[in-house]
Coordinates of C-alpha atoms in Angstrom, one line a residue:
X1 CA 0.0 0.0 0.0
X2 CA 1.4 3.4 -0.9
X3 CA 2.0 5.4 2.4
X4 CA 2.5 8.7 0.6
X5 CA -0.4 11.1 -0.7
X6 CA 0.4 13.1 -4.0
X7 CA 0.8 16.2 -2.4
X8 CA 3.1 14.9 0.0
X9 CA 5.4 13.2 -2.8
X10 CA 5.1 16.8 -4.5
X11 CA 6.6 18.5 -1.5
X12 CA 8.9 15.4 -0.9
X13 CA 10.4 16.5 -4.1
X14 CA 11.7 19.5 -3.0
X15 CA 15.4 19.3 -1.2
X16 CA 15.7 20.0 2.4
X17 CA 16.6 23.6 1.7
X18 CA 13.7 24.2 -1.3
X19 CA 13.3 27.6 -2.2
X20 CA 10.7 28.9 -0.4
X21 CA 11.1 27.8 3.1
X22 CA 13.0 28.6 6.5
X23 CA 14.2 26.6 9.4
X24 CA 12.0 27.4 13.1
X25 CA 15.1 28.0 14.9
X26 CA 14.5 32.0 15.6
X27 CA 10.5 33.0 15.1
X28 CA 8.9 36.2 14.0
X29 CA 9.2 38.8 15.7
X30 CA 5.1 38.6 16.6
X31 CA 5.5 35.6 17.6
X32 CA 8.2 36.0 20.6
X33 CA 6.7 37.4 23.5
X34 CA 4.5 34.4 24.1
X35 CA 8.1 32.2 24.0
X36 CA 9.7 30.3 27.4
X37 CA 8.2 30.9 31.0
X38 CA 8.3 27.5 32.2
X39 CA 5.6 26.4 29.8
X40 CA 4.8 23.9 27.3
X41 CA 7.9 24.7 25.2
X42 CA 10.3 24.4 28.1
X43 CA 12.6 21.1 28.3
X44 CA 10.9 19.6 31.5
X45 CA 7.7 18.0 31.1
X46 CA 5.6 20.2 32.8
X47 CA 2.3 20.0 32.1
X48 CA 2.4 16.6 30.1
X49 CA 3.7 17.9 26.9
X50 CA 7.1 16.6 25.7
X51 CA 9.0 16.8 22.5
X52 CA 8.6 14.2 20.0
X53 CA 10.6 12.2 17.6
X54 CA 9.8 12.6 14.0
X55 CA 8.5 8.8 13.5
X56 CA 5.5 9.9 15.3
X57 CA 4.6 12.9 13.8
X58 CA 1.9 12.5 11.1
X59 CA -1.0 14.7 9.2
X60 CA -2.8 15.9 11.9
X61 CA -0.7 15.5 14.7
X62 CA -1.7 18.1 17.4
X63 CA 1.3 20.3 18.6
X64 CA 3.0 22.7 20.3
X65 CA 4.9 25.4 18.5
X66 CA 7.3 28.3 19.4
X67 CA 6.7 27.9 23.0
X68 CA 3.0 28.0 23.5
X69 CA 1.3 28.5 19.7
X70 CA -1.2 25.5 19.2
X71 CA -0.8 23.6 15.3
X72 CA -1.3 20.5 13.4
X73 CA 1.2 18.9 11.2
X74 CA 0.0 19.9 7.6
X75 CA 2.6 17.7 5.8
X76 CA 5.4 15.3 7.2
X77 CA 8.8 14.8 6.0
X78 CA 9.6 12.3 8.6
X79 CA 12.6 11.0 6.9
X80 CA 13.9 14.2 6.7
X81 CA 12.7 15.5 9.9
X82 CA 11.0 18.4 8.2
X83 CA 7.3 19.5 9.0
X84 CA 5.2 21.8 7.7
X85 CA 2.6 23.2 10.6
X86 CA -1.0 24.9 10.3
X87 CA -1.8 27.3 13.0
X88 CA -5.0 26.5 14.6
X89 CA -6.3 30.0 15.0
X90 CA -5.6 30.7 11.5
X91 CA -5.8 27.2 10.0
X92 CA -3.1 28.5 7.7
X93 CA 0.5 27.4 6.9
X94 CA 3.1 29.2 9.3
X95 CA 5.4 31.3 7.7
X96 CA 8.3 33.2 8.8
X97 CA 8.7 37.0 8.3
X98 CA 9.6 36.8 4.7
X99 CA 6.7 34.9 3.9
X100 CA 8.5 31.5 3.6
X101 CA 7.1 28.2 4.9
X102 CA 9.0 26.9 7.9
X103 CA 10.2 24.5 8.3
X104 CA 10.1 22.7 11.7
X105 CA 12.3 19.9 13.1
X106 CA 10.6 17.6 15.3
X107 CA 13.1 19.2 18.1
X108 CA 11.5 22.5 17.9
X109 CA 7.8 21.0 18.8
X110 CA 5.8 19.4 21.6
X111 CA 3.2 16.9 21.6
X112 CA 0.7 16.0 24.2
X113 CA 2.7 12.9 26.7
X114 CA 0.2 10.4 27.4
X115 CA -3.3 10.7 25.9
X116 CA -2.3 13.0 22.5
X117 CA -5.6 12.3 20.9
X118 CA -9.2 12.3 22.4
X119 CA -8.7 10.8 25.6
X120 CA -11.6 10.5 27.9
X121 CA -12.8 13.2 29.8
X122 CA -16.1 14.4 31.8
X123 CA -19.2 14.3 30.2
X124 CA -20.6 17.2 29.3
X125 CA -22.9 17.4 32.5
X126 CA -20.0 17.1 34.6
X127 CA -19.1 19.8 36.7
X128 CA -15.0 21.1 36.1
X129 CA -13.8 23.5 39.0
X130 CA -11.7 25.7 37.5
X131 CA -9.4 25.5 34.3
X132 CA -6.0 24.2 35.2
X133 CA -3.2 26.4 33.9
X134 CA 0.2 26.1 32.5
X135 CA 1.3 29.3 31.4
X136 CA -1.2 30.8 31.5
X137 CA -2.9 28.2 29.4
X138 CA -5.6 25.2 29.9
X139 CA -2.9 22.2 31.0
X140 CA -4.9 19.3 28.6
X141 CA -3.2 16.8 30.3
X142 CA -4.0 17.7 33.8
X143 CA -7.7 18.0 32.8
X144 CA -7.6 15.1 30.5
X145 CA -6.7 12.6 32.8
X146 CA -7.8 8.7 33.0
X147 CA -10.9 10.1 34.0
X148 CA -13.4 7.4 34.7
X149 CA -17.1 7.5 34.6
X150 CA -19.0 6.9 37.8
X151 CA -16.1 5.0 38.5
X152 CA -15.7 2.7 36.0
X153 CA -13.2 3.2 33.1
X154 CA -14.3 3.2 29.5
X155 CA -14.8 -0.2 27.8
X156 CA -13.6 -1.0 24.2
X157 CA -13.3 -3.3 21.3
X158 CA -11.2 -4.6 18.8
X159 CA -12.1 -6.9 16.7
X160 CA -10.2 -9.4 14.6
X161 CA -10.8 -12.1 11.9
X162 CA -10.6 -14.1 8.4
X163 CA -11.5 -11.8 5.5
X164 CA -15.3 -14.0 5.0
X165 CA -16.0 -12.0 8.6
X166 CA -14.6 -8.8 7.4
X167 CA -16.4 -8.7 4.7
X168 CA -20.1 -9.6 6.2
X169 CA -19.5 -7.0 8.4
X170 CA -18.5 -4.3 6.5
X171 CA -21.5 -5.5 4.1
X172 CA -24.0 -5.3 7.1
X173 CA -22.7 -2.1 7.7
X174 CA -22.8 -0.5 4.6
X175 CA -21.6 2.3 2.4
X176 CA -19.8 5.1 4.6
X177 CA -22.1 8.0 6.5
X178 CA -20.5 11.0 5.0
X179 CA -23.8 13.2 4.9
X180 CA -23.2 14.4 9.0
X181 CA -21.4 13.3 12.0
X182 CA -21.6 10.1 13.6
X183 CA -19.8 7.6 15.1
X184 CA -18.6 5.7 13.2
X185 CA -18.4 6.9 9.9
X186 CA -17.4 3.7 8.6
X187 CA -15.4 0.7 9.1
X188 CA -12.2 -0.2 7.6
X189 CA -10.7 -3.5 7.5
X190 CA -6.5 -3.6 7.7
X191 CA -4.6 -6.7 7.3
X192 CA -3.0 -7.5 10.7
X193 CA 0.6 -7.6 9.0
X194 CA -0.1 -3.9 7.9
X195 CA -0.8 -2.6 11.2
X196 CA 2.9 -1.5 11.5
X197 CA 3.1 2.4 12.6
X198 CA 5.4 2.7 9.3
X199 CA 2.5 1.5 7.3
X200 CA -0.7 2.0 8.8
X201 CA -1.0 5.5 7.8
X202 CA -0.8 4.9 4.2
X203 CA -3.6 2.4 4.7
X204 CA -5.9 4.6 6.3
X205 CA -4.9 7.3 3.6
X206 CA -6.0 4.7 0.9
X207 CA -9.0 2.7 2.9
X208 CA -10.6 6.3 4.3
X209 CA -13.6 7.2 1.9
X210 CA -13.1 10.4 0.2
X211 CA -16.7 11.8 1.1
X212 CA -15.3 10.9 4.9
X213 CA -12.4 13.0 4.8
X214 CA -14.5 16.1 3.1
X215 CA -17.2 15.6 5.4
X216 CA -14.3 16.3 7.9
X217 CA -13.0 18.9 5.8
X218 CA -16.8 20.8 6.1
X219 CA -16.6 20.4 9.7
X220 CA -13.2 21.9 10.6
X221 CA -13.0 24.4 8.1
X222 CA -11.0 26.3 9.8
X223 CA -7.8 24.6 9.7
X224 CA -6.6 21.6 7.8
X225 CA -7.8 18.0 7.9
X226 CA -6.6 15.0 7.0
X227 CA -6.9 11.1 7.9
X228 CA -4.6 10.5 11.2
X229 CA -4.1 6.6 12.2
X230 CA -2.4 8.1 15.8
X231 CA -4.8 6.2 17.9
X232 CA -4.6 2.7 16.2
X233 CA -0.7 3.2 16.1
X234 CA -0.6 3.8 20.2
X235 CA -3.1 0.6 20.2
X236 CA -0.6 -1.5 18.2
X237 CA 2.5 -0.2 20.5
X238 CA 0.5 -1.5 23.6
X239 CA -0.7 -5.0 22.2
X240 CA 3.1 -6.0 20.9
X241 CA 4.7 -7.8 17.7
X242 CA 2.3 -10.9 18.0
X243 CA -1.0 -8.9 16.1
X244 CA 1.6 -8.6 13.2
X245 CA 2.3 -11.6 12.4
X246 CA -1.1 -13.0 12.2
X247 CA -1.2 -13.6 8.8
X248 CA -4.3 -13.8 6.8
X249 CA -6.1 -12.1 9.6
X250 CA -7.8 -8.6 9.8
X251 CA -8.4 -6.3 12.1
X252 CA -11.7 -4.0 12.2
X253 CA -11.1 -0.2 12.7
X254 CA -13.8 2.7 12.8
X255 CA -13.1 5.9 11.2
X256 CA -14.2 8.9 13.0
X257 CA -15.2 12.5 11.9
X258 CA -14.0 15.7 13.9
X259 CA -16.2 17.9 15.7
X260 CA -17.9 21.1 14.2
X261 CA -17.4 24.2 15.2
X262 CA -21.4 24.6 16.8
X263 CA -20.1 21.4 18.8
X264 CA -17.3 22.9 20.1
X265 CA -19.4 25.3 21.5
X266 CA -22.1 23.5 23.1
X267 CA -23.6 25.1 25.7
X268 CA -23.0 23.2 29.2
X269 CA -19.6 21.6 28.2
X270 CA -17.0 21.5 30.0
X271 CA -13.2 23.5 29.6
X272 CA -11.7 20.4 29.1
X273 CA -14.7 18.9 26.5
X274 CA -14.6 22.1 24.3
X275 CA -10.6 21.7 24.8
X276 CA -10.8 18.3 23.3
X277 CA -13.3 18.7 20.8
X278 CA -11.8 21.6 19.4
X279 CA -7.9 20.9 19.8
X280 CA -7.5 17.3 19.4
X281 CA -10.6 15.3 18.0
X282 CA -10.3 17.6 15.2
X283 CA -9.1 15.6 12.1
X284 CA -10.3 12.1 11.0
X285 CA -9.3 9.3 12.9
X286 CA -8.5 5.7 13.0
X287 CA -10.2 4.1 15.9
X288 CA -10.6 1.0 17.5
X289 CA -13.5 -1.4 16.4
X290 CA -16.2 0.2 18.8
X291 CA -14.9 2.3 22.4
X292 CA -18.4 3.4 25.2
X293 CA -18.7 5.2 28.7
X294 CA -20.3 2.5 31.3
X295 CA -22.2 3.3 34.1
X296 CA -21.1 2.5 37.7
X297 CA -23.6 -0.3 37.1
X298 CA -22.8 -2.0 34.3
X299 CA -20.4 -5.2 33.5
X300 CA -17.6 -4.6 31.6
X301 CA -18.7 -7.3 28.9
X302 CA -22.2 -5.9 28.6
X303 CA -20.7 -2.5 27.7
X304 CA -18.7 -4.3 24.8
X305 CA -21.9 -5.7 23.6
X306 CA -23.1 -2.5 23.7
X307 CA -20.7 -0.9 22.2
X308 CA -20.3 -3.4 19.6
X309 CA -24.0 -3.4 18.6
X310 CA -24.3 0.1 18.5
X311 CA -20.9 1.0 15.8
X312 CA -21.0 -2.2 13.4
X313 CA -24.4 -3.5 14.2
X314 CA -23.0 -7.2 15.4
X315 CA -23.6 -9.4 17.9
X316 CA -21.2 -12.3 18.9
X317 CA -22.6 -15.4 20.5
X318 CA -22.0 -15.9 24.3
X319 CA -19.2 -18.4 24.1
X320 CA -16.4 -16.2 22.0
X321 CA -16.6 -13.6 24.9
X322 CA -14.9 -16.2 26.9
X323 CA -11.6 -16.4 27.8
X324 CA -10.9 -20.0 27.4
X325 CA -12.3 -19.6 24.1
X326 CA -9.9 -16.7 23.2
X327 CA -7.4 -18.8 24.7
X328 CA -8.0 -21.9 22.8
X329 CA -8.4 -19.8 19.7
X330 CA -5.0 -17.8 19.6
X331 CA -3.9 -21.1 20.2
X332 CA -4.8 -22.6 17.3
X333 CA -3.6 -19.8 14.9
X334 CA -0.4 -19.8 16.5
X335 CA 0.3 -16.3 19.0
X336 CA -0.7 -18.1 22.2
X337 CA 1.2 -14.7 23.2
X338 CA -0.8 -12.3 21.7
X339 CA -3.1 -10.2 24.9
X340 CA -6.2 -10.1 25.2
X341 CA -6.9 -6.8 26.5
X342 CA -5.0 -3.4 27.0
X343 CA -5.8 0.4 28.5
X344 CA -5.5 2.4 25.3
X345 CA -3.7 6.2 26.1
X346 CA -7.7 7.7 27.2
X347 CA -7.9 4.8 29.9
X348 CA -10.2 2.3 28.0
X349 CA -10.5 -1.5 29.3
X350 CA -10.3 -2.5 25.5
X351 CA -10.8 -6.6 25.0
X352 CA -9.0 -8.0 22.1
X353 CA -11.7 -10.6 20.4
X354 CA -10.3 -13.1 17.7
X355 CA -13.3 -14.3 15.7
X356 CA -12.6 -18.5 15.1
X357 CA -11.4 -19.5 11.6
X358 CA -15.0 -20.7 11.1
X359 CA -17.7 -19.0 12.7
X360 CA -20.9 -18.9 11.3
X361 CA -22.6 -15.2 10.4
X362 CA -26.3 -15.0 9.8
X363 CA -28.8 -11.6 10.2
X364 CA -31.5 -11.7 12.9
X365 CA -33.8 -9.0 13.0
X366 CA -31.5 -7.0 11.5
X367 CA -28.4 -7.9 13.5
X368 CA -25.2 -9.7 12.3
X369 CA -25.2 -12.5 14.1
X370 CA -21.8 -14.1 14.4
X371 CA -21.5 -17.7 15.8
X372 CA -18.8 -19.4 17.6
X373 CA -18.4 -22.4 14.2
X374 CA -18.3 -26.3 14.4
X375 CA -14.6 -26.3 16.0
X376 CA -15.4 -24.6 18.9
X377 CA -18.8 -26.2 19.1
X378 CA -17.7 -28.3 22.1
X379 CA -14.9 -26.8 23.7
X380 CA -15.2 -26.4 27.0
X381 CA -17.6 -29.0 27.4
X382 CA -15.7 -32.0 27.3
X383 CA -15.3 -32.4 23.2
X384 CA -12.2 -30.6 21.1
X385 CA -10.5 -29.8 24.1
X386 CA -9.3 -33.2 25.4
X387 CA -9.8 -34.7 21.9
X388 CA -12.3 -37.0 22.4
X389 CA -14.7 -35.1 20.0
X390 CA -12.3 -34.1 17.4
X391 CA -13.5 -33.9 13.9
X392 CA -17.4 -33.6 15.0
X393 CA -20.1 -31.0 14.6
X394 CA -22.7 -30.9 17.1
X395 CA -22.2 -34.8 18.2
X396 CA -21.9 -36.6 14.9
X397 CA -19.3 -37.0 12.7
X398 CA -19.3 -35.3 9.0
X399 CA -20.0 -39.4 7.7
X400 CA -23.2 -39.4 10.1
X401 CA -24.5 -35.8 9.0
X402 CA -23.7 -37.0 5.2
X403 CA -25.8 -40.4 5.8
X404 CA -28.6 -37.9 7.4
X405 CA -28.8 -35.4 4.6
X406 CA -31.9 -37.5 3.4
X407 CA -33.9 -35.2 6.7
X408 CA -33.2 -32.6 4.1
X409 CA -34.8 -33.6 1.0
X410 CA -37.6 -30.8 1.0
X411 CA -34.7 -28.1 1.0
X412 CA -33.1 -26.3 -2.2
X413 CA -29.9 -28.3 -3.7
X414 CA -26.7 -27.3 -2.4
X415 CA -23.2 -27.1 -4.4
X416 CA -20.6 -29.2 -4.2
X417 CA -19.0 -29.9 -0.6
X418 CA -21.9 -28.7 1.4
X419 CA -24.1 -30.5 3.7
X420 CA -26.9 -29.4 6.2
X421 CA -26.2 -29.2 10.1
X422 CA -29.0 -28.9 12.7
X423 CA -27.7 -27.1 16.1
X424 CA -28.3 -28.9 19.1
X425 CA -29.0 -25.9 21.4
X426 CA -31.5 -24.1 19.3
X427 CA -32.2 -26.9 16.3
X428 CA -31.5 -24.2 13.7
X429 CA -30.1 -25.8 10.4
X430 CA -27.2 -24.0 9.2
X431 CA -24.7 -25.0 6.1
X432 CA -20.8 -26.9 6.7
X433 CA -18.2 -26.6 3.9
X434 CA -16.6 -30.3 4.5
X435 CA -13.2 -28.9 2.5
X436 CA -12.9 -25.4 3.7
X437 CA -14.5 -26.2 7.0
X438 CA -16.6 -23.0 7.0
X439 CA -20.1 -22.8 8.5
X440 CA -22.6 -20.1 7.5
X441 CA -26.8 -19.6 7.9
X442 CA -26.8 -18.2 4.5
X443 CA -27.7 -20.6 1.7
X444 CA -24.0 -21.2 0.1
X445 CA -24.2 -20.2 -3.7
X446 CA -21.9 -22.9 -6.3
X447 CA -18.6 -21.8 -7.3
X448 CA -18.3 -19.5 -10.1
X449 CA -17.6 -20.0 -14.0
X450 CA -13.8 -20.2 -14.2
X451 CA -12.2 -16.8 -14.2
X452 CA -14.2 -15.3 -12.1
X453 CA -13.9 -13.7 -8.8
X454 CA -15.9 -12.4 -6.3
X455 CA -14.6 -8.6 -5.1
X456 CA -15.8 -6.1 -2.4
X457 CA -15.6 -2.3 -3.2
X458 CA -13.5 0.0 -0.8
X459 CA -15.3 2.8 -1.0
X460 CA -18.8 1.3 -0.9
X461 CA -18.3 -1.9 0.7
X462 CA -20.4 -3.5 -2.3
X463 CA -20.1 -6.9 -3.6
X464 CA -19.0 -7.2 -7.2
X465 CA -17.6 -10.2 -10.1
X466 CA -14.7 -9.3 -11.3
X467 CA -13.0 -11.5 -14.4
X468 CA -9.0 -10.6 -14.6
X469 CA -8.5 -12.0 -18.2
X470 CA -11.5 -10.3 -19.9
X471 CA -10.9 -7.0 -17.6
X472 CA -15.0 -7.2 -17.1
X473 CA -16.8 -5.8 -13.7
X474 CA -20.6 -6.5 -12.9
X475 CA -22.7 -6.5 -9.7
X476 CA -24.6 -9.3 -11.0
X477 CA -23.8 -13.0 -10.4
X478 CA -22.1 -14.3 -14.0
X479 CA -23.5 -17.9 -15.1
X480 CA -21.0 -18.8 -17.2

């Protein structure tokens, strides 16, 4: 996947020194008084800002500049250790006195120490006393603390699987929601072995619908948006190595939109909400699958189901919640290592879910319904785990559901390789692949004519045939 956009291989063109450009070291004249003071810019970390290094710094990256002047990176040169910022008061490209871009190191900037990007913080109910300074400005950090909700730290999501899941899911969920803010705006599906913070923001570049990013664009237009994939690459630092090597596995991300203006401004926020809102959920971002506040009330697990139900419209049967399950499961695809829960940088509980290599999907009254498949069917219970029910789906062998097909004969044909299964817990019949091993409620359609494949747009997350050798695209099913 490229990494780079085509304005930032335009301007990657240009040498260090390009015409038209100055180094940060010494800053306009207007811009001095505001300089040293103890404050964000010093070299302590006071206040919870600290400076970066330039592997970090990406489109969007909220920062401090010439001592206490608030920016976004507007383009990266990270090689190079060149950035270009964008004022947030102005939204416009700082320039030196002469006119010429600057160009910043990441030496001469400050980012945000612990929770850069839309960490949690009081509701908007919640009542802040006082505004915390640091020279003479709102201290984020002291403000945007861990803070919990009735006690209970934010519950999250992320969700992993074979592309067969990916793809039902982003189906379910449809063509991205570009027409006003919501959350999420859509759901993007990146191989696990891309999630590397070298590469994941060229994914998100290239996975992010268009209409997203100019819906974000419309929001903020005051200063410049782009797609940032900061929160997913803190999430991948905190799991470890073993989520990248799991090879033909993806993980589900939501894409968020920034807040408007009016939002910013609602009355009855908090300092710290219009803070956040304003100075660091203000691009579009990569997200975990689904993230909720939970009452002092409510079980951790029921606030993923929640949350879960709510941002991708899917429900996953009891059983996968488990740990045993998620044990057994990593297991089997070989990072027995990999967690199975970390605190992202806003203080989220956030469970790491690995669907199995075979569960079944099927809609119920409009919800994905994703089952736990025939290999985990009697885990736990006495069956696959101490191998005396290896090979069998819901008590019988494949031979003894083959030789009781006949208890089907009323029922449409089905293609090669597939035979009818009835559940034993709730005597629904679902469909078993007995090469592939997959399991599904949907009525399994015969493999194309040769040639063609089956393809899922990006941008809309439609189902199309594709057939490489004639160079022909159609949405409807080819016979031959």
């Amino acid at each position: 996947v490229a990494a780079v956009s085509l304005r930032s291989r335009a301007a990657a063109a240009m040498s260090p020194i390009a015409k038209g450009s100055v180094a940060a070291s010494v800053p306009p004249a207007t811009k001095r008084p505001r300089l040293g003071g103890g404050g964000a810019g010093a070299d302590e970390d006071e206040g919870g800002w600290r400076t970066p290094v330039p592997e970090e710094l990406e489109e969007g990256t909220p920062v401090l500049y010439w001592g206490q002047h608030h920016g976004l990176i507007h383009d990266a040169f990270a090689p190079l250790d060149e950035f270009w910022i964008a004022d947030s008061g102005t939204g416009k490209i700082v320039r030196g006195e002469s006119g010429d871009i600057v160009q910043f190191r990441a030496a001469d900037l400050r980012v945000l120490a612990a929770a850069m990007i839309a960490p949690m913080l009081p509701s908007a109910d919640t009542e802040v006393a006082g505004d915390v300074a640091v020279g003479g400005a709102v201290d984020p950090q002291a403000e945007f603390g861990m803070t919990e909700v009735d006690g209970n730290a934010p519950s999250g999501v992320l969700l992993i699987g074979r592309e067969a899941h990916m793809v039902k899911i982003l189906e379910h969920f449809g063509t991205p929601r570009a027409t006003s803010r919501c959350d999420p705006q859509q759901l993007l599906a990146i191989p696990c072995n891309m999630c590397h913070p070298e590469q994941l923001a060229g994914a998100a570049a290239q996975g992010v619908a268009e209409e997203v990013v100019e819906l974000g664009r419309s929001l903020r237009p005051d200063i410049h948006v782009g797609v940032r994939a900061l929160h997913v690459k803190k999430a991948v630092e905190r799991i470890g190595p073993e989520l990248l090597v799991l090879e033909g596995f993806y993980v589900l991300l939501g894409v968020q939109a920034p807040y408007s203006l009016n939002l910013c401004e609602e009355p009855g926020l908090s300092a710290a909400e219009r803070l956040r809102r304003r100075d660091f959920c203000n691009q579009v971002d990569l997200s975990i699958t689904a993230r909720t506040d939970r009452s002092a009330n409510e079980p951790h697990e029921q606030a993923l189901r929640r949350a879960l139900g709510e941002a991708c419209g899917t429900e996953l049967v009891d059983s996968i919640w488990k740990a045993d399950v998620q044990t057994e499961i990593r297991r089997r695809v070989g990072v027995p290592e990999l967690a199975s829960s970390f605190k992202d940088v806003g203080g989220a509980e956030v469970d790491i879910v690995l669907l199995p290599d075979d569960a079944s999907c099927r809609m119920n009254r409009g919800v994905l319904c994703i089952g736990e498949g025939w290999s985990l069917s009697s885990f736990g219970g006495g069956g696959a785990a101490n191998g005396s029910a290896e090979g069998r789906i819901q008590g019988k062998t494949v031979r003894e559901w083959e030789a009781a097909q006949a208890e089907f004969a009323d029922q449409p044909k089905l293609p090669p390789g597939w035979i009818r299964v009835k559940s034993r817990s709730s005597g629904e019949v679902y469909y078993f692949n007995k090469k592939t091993k997959e399991s599904t409620f949907e009525l399994p359609e015969a493999p194309l004519p040769d040639g063609w494949t089956k393809q899922v747009s990006k941008s809309t997350g439609k189902s199309y045939y594709f057939h490489a050798k004639k160079r022909l695209s159609q949405f409807d099913r080819p016979t031959a």
